[in-house]
Structure formats: C-alpha cells, structure tokens
mmCIF file of C-alpha atoms in Angstrom:
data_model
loop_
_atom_site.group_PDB
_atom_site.id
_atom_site.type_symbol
_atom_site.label_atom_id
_atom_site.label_comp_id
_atom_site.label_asym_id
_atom_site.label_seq_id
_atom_site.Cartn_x
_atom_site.Cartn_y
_atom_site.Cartn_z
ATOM 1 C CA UNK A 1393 76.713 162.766 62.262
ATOM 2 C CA UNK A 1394 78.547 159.354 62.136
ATOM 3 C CA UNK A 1395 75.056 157.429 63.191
ATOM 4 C CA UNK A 1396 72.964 159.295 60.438
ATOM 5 C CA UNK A 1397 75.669 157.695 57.879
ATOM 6 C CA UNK A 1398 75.314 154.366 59.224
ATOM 7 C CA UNK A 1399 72.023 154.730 59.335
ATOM 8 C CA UNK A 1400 72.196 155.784 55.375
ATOM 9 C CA UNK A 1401 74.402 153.117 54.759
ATOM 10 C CA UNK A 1402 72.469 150.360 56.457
ATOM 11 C CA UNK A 1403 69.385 151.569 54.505
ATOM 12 C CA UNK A 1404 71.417 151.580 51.288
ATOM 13 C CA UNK A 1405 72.891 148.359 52.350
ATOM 14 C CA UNK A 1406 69.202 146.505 53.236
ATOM 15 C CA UNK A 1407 71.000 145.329 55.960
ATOM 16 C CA UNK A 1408 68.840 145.139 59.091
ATOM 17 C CA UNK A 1409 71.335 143.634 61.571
ATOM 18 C CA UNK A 1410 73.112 146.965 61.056
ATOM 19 C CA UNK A 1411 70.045 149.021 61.531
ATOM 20 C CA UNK A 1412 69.097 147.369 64.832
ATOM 21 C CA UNK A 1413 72.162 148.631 66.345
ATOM 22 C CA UNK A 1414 71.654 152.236 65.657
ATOM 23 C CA UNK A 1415 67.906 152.058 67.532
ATOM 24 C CA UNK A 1416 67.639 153.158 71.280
ATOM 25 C CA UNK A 1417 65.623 150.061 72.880
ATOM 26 C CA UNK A 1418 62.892 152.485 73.175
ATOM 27 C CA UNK A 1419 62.902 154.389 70.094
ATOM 28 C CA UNK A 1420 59.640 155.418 68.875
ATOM 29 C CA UNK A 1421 58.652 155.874 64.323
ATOM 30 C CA UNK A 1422 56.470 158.538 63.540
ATOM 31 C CA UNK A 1423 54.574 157.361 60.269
ATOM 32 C CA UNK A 1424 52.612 158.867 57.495
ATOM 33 C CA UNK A 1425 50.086 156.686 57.728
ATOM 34 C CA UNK A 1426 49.488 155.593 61.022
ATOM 35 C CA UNK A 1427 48.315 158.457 64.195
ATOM 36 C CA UNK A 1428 49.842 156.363 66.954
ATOM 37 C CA UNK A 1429 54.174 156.130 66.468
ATOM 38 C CA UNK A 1430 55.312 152.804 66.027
ATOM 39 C CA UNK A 1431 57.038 152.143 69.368
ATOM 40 C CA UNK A 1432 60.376 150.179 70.631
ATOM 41 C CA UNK A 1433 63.439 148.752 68.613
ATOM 42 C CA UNK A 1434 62.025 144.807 67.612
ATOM 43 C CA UNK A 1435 58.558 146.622 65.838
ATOM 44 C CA UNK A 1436 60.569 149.392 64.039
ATOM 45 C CA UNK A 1437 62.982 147.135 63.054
ATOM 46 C CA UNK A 1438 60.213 145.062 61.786
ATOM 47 C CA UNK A 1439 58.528 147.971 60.057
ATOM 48 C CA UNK A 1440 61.783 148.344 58.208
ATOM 49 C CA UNK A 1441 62.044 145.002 56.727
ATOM 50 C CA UNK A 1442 58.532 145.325 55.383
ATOM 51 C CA UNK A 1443 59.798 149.164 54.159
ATOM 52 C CA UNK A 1444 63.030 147.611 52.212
ATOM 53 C CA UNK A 1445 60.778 145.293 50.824
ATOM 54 C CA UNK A 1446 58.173 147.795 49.552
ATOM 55 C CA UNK A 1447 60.267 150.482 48.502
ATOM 56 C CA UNK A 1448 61.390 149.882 44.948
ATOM 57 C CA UNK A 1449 64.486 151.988 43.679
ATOM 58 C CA UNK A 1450 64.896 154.000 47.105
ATOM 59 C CA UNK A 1451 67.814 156.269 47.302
ATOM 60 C CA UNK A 1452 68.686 159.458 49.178
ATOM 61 C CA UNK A 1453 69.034 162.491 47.614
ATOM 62 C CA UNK A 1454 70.410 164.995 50.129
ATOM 63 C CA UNK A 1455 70.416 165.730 53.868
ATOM 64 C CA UNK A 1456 70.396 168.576 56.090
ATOM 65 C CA UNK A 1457 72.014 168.785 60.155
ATOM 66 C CA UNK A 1458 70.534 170.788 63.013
ATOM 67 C CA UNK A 1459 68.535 170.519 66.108
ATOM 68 C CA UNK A 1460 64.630 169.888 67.144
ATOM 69 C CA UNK A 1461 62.528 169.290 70.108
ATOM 70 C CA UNK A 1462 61.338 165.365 70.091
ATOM 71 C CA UNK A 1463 57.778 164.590 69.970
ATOM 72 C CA UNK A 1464 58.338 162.263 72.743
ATOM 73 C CA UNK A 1465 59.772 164.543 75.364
ATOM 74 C CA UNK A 1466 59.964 168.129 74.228
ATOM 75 C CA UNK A 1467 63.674 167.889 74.414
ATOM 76 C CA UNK A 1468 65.791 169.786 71.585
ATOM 77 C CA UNK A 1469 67.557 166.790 70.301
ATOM 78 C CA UNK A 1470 70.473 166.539 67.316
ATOM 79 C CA UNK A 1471 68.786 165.638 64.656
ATOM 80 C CA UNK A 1472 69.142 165.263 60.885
ATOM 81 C CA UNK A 1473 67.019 165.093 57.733
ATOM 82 C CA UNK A 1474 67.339 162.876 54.950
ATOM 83 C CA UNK A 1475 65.574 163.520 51.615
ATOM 84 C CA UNK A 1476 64.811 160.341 49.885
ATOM 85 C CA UNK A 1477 62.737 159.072 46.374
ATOM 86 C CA UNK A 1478 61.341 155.774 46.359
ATOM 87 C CA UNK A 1479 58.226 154.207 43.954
ATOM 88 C CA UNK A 1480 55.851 151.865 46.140
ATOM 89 C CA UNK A 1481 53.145 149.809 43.387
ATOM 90 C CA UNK A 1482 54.088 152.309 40.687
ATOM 91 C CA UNK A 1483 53.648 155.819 42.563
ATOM 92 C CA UNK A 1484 56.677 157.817 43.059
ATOM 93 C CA UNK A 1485 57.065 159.148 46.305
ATOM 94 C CA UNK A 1486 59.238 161.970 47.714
ATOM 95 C CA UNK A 1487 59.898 161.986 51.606
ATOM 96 C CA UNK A 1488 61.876 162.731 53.836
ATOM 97 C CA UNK A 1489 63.086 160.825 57.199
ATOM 98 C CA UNK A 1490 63.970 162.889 60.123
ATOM 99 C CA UNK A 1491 66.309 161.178 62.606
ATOM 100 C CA UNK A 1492 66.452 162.281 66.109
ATOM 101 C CA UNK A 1493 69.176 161.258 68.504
ATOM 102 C CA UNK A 1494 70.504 160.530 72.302
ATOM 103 C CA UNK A 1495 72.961 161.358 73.924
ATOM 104 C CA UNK A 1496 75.270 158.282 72.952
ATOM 105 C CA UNK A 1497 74.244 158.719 68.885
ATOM 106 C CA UNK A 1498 71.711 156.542 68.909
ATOM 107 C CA UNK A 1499 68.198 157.300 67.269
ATOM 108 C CA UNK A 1500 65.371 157.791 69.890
ATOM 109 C CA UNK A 1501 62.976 158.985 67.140
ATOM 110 C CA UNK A 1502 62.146 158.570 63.567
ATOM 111 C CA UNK A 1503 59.642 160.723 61.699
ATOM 112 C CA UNK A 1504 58.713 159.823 57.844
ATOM 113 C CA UNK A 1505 57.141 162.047 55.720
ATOM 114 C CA UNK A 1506 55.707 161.412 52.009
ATOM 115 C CA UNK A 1507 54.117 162.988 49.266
ATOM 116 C CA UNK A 1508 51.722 163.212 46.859
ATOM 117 C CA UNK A 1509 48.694 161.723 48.812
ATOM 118 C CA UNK A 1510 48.068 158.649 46.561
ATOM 119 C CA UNK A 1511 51.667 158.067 47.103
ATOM 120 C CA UNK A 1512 50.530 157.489 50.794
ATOM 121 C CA UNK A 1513 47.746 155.822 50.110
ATOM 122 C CA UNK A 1514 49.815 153.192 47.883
ATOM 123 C CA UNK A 1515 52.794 153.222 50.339
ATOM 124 C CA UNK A 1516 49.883 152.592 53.630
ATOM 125 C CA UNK A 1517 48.145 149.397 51.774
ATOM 126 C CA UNK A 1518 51.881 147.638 50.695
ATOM 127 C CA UNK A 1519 52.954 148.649 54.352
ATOM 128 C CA UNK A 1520 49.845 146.650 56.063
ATOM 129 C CA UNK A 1521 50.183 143.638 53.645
ATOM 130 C CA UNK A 1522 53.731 143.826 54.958
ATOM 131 C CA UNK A 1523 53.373 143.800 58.695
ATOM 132 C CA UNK A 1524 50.301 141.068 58.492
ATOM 133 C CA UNK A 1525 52.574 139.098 56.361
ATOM 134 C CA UNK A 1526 55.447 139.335 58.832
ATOM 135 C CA UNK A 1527 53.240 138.495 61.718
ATOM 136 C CA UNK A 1528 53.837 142.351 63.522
ATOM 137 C CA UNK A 1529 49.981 142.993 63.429
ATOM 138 C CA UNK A 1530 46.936 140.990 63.094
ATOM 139 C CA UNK A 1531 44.662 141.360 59.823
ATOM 140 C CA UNK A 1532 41.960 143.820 60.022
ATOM 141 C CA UNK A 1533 38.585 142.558 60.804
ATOM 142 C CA UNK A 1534 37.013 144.474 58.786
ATOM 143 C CA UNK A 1535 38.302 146.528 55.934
ATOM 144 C CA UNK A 1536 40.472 149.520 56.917
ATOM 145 C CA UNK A 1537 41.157 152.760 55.238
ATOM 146 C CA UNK A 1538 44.582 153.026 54.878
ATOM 147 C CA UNK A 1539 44.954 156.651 56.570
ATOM 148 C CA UNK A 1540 42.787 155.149 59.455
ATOM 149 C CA UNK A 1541 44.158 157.399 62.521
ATOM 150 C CA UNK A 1542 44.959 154.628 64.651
#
C-alpha cells in the first residue's frame, strides 16, 4: 500500500511535513496509554513529534496487509500492520502500529500497541512530558497515573 510506505518512510525519515499529508483531517490515534483516541490531524501530528522525540533507535521490523472494521465506524477498512522496536528511558518496547485507510489512501485511523507493561508505563510518562512541553495539553493538577483511562 503506497501510503503505508510513505507513512514508513516519513517515520524513518522524522519528517513530519511528510506525515501530515498522509492524515485524513479527521483521523483519529488509538493509544496505549490513553482510553479516549487522540482525535484530528494538527494533535496527532503533534503526538508524533513528541513520539520521534521519545523513541530512541525506532525501526520497523516487518508488516503485514489485509482488511479490518474501524473503531470509528464499524466499516471494514484496508488496513496494514507494522511491527516496530523502539527503547523509551531505557525499556525496550515491541509494538505494533495498525494503519487504517480511506478511500483516497489516506489514514483515518491509527492504533498503537506496546509491550511489556513497564514499557508502557515508561513510554506514557516521556509521552506526557512531551505533549505539556509542546503546549498540546495542560499539566496535570494533580499527579496522574500514567495508564489513567482518560
């Protein structure tokens, strides 16, 4: 799928003008660490700055093509998986992003998953530094658990 290589290429790349091209204007990120998806293109694009910064000696390690409903609107969707290892403070973390498209190519919706659980954990405090850094969310009031379902 031509966008899923772009997609690995921007990633590859760090480039972020590239990635917010490949976004539909509405396209919603379905984290590890946050219940509620991370919603239109200037927040996930956002997200993904703070990601390329956190992620320390990411690279993709294989991918697999098909089809799945969305989370979004229960449509079966083309979508495609991309395995990936990164280390975030020191943990190594396997994942995988699934990429979910429209009908011009463009991704609607994004779902991340990671493992081991402390990888989480260490990936979910570097991730909120990030986005309060960056302005995208306000600091906590109070101190948050990282896997807070919010």
């Amino acid at each position: 799928m031509e966008t899923a290589e772009g997609f690995r290429a921007a990633v590859e790349k760090r480039d972020l003008t590239a990635l917010d091209g490949l976004f539909t204007e509405d396209v919603r990120l379905y984290s590890p660490v946050k219940f509620k998806p991370f919603e239109g293109r200037p927040m996930v694009v956002g997200l993904f700055g703070v990601l390329l910064r956190t992620f320390k000696d990411f690279r993709y390690v294989g991918q697999f093509e098909g089809a799945a409903e969305t989370s979004g609107d229960g449509e079966e969707a083309p979508s495609e998986i991309l395995l990936f290892r990164a280390t975030v403070n020191g943990k190594q973390i396997h994942g995988i992003d699934l990429l979910q498209f429209d009908e011009a190519g463009r991704i609607k919706e994004f779902t991340v998953m990671v493992r081991p659980q402390s990888a989480v954990q260490a990936l979910s405090e570097a991730v909120l530094a990030g986005l309060v850094a960056d302005g995208l969310v306000a600091q906590p009031d109070k101190p948050v658990s990282p896997l807070a379902h919010s």
